[in-house]
């Protein structure tokens, strides 16, 4: 007995065996059961969704020897002849090969004759949109008023090409594409009955490759069985289809999220060995980002159409929502510009590297849940023995140390519609000001040392005792001496320069001959919108950090040294929460508060090491360990100075005679949340 392909062997022979298309089957079954039969039906839909199959089942329902029914017996001679394709009263016409008006007229000449064996004569015209305009005109009158024993069933994949006069004379049913889940479910049943071993991943590949067509899925399954020697395996199906391994897309995304350029380019290299369509790969990446965004908004709304629902949900937990939108927008623009690249692979790599260079995590937004642990106790420059905290070392020698000098005041955006702050009278200068590395999202402004301008005296505030200055524990020769020259308030020109570069703290300078691409329509509008939203909201005041022991010795040297380091952004935040523990030659050991480990990685450690090398003119080997510092860090010092300055400002307000008089006579109350030190108000102005 000759082999019969799966698409023909498993073609449904009744409505009960149909897969999907319930919206069409319900209408047809109800019409047949109630005997409300139309004379012309039009089935539309892509190839392989069941148009011809439904037409043949209708022919059996109309001509079954048991009577007009929605459940033909399948056993009578009429049903068997229709299944075998030899029923004389079912006339199947391929309109693609019979487009001439003469063919249509020949067909219509036979309409007047009654059926030979069945109850109705059924004309099935496939690909009806291929008929010529003259053929449509010849068909109009007969289609509008056919003999009572004639039924027309038209099928097409392109209903837009049909004249409106034809559409108005038919009952139109649009058949839907099959979802991958439904295709996989049906293939699982078919292969189980056929006793063919298979892998679930292989069926998902076939379901996606079928592109909504059940017939294509069955044909591809036949091909996969032949390719795999009686088995349907994922590796064989992937090789047969020449499709991209979906796991490689996730490898690219994991490397992108982790910020690992080496792993990212290595994944691209492995991908290039398959000779993929780079535009298609970028489309797959965009599809994953789209599904990740859906998972973040509605986790239950993510389907398993690609067999990767668990991995999509994991990405949704690991990525902030704004990062997903940013990557998706940049990928769309990269796909638009990909045809302009000299080499498709080079253009694809540039899209990924652009995502890596501008990823929001560089601005301080770490992933909400990392995909894999990141190494945190690793030497930066060379592989050298780690300097342990318990190792006896010689402390750094220093001249009598001055408390950290005042730095440039951090700038904050003006709150919208906020009440006017109460400016405190000038109070005795506190030895320190806010250190800029502790202010969120504000760059460090480096200026040359100059005398700090004196502020005009508003009134005579109460006498305040001077703050005690810490002194170093020991002085040892042969160590660098760290000066603590005061840093003045920044000039308006310096502030403008810092603000113009605040989003590019860690970016390398552009070449002079670089030509910026035309990306002003979609990408910049999205980025500008994000920037305007963040600019309109005032930066929240950071909470005071927990108090620690006063810095002495090496920790005090670190307080003096850190303001002069050329660091900013996340690197400055890491350094501000460190303290110097041990120094042995060029080996330095720092302790970092574990509470800030989410921002720490090998890149930040390398940048801090480079900044120390540049500042000390030496080649140091810096090791950072996650141990809570016992002595005060620069960030804690900045928090203490800020709290002290705020306390002095509030005390000066309450000590003002005019304020006291208003409180006593009018019952006025001071809004402490509007009190700001005069230096902060002047910096905001």
PDB file of C-alpha atoms in Angstrom, residues 525-644:
ATOM      1  CA  UNK A 525      11.594  62.255  20.862  1.00  0.00           C
ATOM      2  CA  UNK A 526      11.409  59.277  23.203  1.00  0.00           C
ATOM      3  CA  UNK A 527      14.667  60.173  24.995  1.00  0.00           C
ATOM      4  CA  UNK A 528      13.713  63.846  25.279  1.00  0.00           C
ATOM      5  CA  UNK A 529      10.362  62.851  26.758  1.00  0.00           C
ATOM      6  CA  UNK A 530      12.112  60.761  29.406  1.00  0.00           C
ATOM      7  CA  UNK A 531      14.570  63.554  30.117  1.00  0.00           C
ATOM      8  CA  UNK A 532      11.806  66.148  30.458  1.00  0.00           C
ATOM      9  CA  UNK A 533       9.860  63.915  32.827  1.00  0.00           C
ATOM     10  CA  UNK A 534      12.871  63.490  35.093  1.00  0.00           C
ATOM     11  CA  UNK A 535      13.793  67.166  34.851  1.00  0.00           C
ATOM     12  CA  UNK A 536      10.320  68.290  35.891  1.00  0.00           C
ATOM     13  CA  UNK A 537      10.504  66.337  39.140  1.00  0.00           C
ATOM     14  CA  UNK A 538      12.712  67.702  41.933  1.00  0.00           C
ATOM     15  CA  UNK A 539      15.412  65.349  43.116  1.00  0.00           C
ATOM     16  CA  UNK A 540      14.460  63.912  46.502  1.00  0.00           C
ATOM     17  CA  UNK A 541      16.567  64.794  49.496  1.00  0.00           C
ATOM     18  CA  UNK A 542      18.718  61.783  50.433  1.00  0.00           C
ATOM     19  CA  UNK A 543      18.190  60.310  53.851  1.00  0.00           C
ATOM     20  CA  UNK A 544      21.053  60.819  56.340  1.00  0.00           C
ATOM     21  CA  UNK A 545      23.332  57.820  56.370  1.00  0.00           C
ATOM     22  CA  UNK A 546      23.873  55.834  59.575  1.00  0.00           C
ATOM     23  CA  UNK A 547      26.438  57.373  61.873  1.00  0.00           C
ATOM     24  CA  UNK A 548      29.872  55.776  62.055  1.00  0.00           C
ATOM     25  CA  UNK A 549      33.065  56.230  64.053  1.00  0.00           C
ATOM     26  CA  UNK A 550      35.020  59.392  63.178  1.00  0.00           C
ATOM     27  CA  UNK A 551      37.584  58.757  60.476  1.00  0.00           C
ATOM     28  CA  UNK A 552      41.196  58.475  61.602  1.00  0.00           C
ATOM     29  CA  UNK A 553      44.406  57.312  60.026  1.00  0.00           C
ATOM     30  CA  UNK A 554      43.962  55.790  56.587  1.00  0.00           C
ATOM     31  CA  UNK A 555      40.206  56.423  56.659  1.00  0.00           C
ATOM     32  CA  UNK A 556      40.834  60.135  57.228  1.00  0.00           C
ATOM     33  CA  UNK A 557      43.379  60.163  54.415  1.00  0.00           C
ATOM     34  CA  UNK A 558      40.685  58.656  52.152  1.00  0.00           C
ATOM     35  CA  UNK A 559      38.283  61.470  53.146  1.00  0.00           C
ATOM     36  CA  UNK A 560      40.874  64.042  52.034  1.00  0.00           C
ATOM     37  CA  UNK A 561      41.907  62.142  48.922  1.00  0.00           C
ATOM     38  CA  UNK A 562      38.519  61.241  47.465  1.00  0.00           C
ATOM     39  CA  UNK A 563      37.218  64.756  46.528  1.00  0.00           C
ATOM     40  CA  UNK A 564      40.202  65.194  44.196  1.00  0.00           C
ATOM     41  CA  UNK A 565      39.706  61.931  42.284  1.00  0.00           C
ATOM     42  CA  UNK A 566      38.504  62.309  38.642  1.00  0.00           C
ATOM     43  CA  UNK A 567      35.430  60.098  39.061  1.00  0.00           C
ATOM     44  CA  UNK A 568      31.714  60.634  38.601  1.00  0.00           C
ATOM     45  CA  UNK A 569      28.423  58.803  38.325  1.00  0.00           C
ATOM     46  CA  UNK A 570      28.271  55.260  39.678  1.00  0.00           C
ATOM     47  CA  UNK A 571      32.037  55.103  40.188  1.00  0.00           C
ATOM     48  CA  UNK A 572      31.884  58.159  42.461  1.00  0.00           C
ATOM     49  CA  UNK A 573      29.012  56.589  44.387  1.00  0.00           C
ATOM     50  CA  UNK A 574      31.042  53.397  44.918  1.00  0.00           C
ATOM     51  CA  UNK A 575      34.118  55.325  46.075  1.00  0.00           C
ATOM     52  CA  UNK A 576      32.080  57.535  48.389  1.00  0.00           C
ATOM     53  CA  UNK A 577      30.888  54.460  50.280  1.00  0.00           C
ATOM     54  CA  UNK A 578      34.382  52.965  50.656  1.00  0.00           C
ATOM     55  CA  UNK A 579      37.072  53.490  53.242  1.00  0.00           C
ATOM     56  CA  UNK A 580      40.806  52.799  53.012  1.00  0.00           C
ATOM     57  CA  UNK A 581      41.813  49.913  55.275  1.00  0.00           C
ATOM     58  CA  UNK A 582      45.354  48.870  54.408  1.00  0.00           C
ATOM     59  CA  UNK A 583      48.256  49.997  52.232  1.00  0.00           C
ATOM     60  CA  UNK A 584      51.290  47.851  51.474  1.00  0.00           C
ATOM     61  CA  UNK A 585      53.446  49.425  48.823  1.00  0.00           C
ATOM     62  CA  UNK A 586      51.246  49.725  45.743  1.00  0.00           C
ATOM     63  CA  UNK A 587      48.630  47.293  47.072  1.00  0.00           C
ATOM     64  CA  UNK A 588      45.610  49.118  48.514  1.00  0.00           C
ATOM     65  CA  UNK A 589      42.694  47.460  50.287  1.00  0.00           C
ATOM     66  CA  UNK A 590      39.306  49.209  50.499  1.00  0.00           C
ATOM     67  CA  UNK A 591      36.132  48.105  52.256  1.00  0.00           C
ATOM     68  CA  UNK A 592      32.785  48.783  50.570  1.00  0.00           C
ATOM     69  CA  UNK A 593      29.475  48.840  52.407  1.00  0.00           C
ATOM     70  CA  UNK A 594      27.580  45.686  51.240  1.00  0.00           C
ATOM     71  CA  UNK A 595      24.403  47.779  51.064  1.00  0.00           C
ATOM     72  CA  UNK A 596      25.834  49.335  47.877  1.00  0.00           C
ATOM     73  CA  UNK A 597      26.967  46.082  46.247  1.00  0.00           C
ATOM     74  CA  UNK A 598      24.161  46.247  43.646  1.00  0.00           C
ATOM     75  CA  UNK A 599      25.988  49.130  41.936  1.00  0.00           C
ATOM     76  CA  UNK A 600      29.392  47.470  42.134  1.00  0.00           C
ATOM     77  CA  UNK A 601      31.061  45.440  39.401  1.00  0.00           C
ATOM     78  CA  UNK A 602      34.494  44.943  37.883  1.00  0.00           C
ATOM     79  CA  UNK A 603      34.048  47.957  35.601  1.00  0.00           C
ATOM     80  CA  UNK A 604      33.496  50.328  38.531  1.00  0.00           C
ATOM     81  CA  UNK A 605      36.514  48.842  40.333  1.00  0.00           C
ATOM     82  CA  UNK A 606      38.707  49.367  37.269  1.00  0.00           C
ATOM     83  CA  UNK A 607      37.582  52.977  36.880  1.00  0.00           C
ATOM     84  CA  UNK A 608      38.286  53.728  40.530  1.00  0.00           C
ATOM     85  CA  UNK A 609      41.723  52.104  40.191  1.00  0.00           C
ATOM     86  CA  UNK A 610      42.489  54.217  37.100  1.00  0.00           C
ATOM     87  CA  UNK A 611      41.401  57.391  38.911  1.00  0.00           C
ATOM     88  CA  UNK A 612      43.720  56.611  41.829  1.00  0.00           C
ATOM     89  CA  UNK A 613      46.595  55.926  39.426  1.00  0.00           C
ATOM     90  CA  UNK A 614      45.996  59.266  37.724  1.00  0.00           C
ATOM     91  CA  UNK A 615      45.741  61.165  41.017  1.00  0.00           C
ATOM     92  CA  UNK A 616      48.777  59.610  42.710  1.00  0.00           C
ATOM     93  CA  UNK A 617      50.922  59.257  39.549  1.00  0.00           C
ATOM     94  CA  UNK A 618      51.580  55.651  40.585  1.00  0.00           C
ATOM     95  CA  UNK A 619      50.518  52.196  39.402  1.00  0.00           C
ATOM     96  CA  UNK A 620      48.345  50.857  42.185  1.00  0.00           C
ATOM     97  CA  UNK A 621      46.598  47.531  42.619  1.00  0.00           C
ATOM     98  CA  UNK A 622      43.288  48.197  44.310  1.00  0.00           C
ATOM     99  CA  UNK A 623      41.235  45.444  45.933  1.00  0.00           C
ATOM    100  CA  UNK A 624      37.693  46.149  47.130  1.00  0.00           C
ATOM    101  CA  UNK A 625      36.024  43.810  49.600  1.00  0.00           C
ATOM    102  CA  UNK A 626      32.387  43.823  50.676  1.00  0.00           C
ATOM    103  CA  UNK A 627      32.842  44.594  54.376  1.00  0.00           C
ATOM    104  CA  UNK A 628      30.899  47.253  56.258  1.00  0.00           C
ATOM    105  CA  UNK A 629      33.357  50.069  57.088  1.00  0.00           C
ATOM    106  CA  UNK A 630      33.801  50.773  60.796  1.00  0.00           C
ATOM    107  CA  UNK A 631      34.970  54.357  60.254  1.00  0.00           C
ATOM    108  CA  UNK A 632      33.251  57.202  58.478  1.00  0.00           C
ATOM    109  CA  UNK A 633      33.103  57.074  54.666  1.00  0.00           C
ATOM    110  CA  UNK A 634      32.973  60.158  52.416  1.00  0.00           C
ATOM    111  CA  UNK A 635      29.251  59.592  51.861  1.00  0.00           C
ATOM    112  CA  UNK A 636      28.588  59.427  55.607  1.00  0.00           C
ATOM    113  CA  UNK A 637      30.683  62.551  56.131  1.00  0.00           C
ATOM    114  CA  UNK A 638      28.658  64.388  53.497  1.00  0.00           C
ATOM    115  CA  UNK A 639      25.417  63.267  55.143  1.00  0.00           C
ATOM    116  CA  UNK A 640      26.649  64.442  58.553  1.00  0.00           C
ATOM    117  CA  UNK A 641      27.745  67.830  57.206  1.00  0.00           C
ATOM    118  CA  UNK A 642      24.434  68.302  55.429  1.00  0.00           C
ATOM    119  CA  UNK A 643      22.411  67.408  58.521  1.00  0.00           C
ATOM    120  CA  UNK A 644      24.509  69.750  60.671  1.00  0.00           C
TER     121      UNK A 644
END
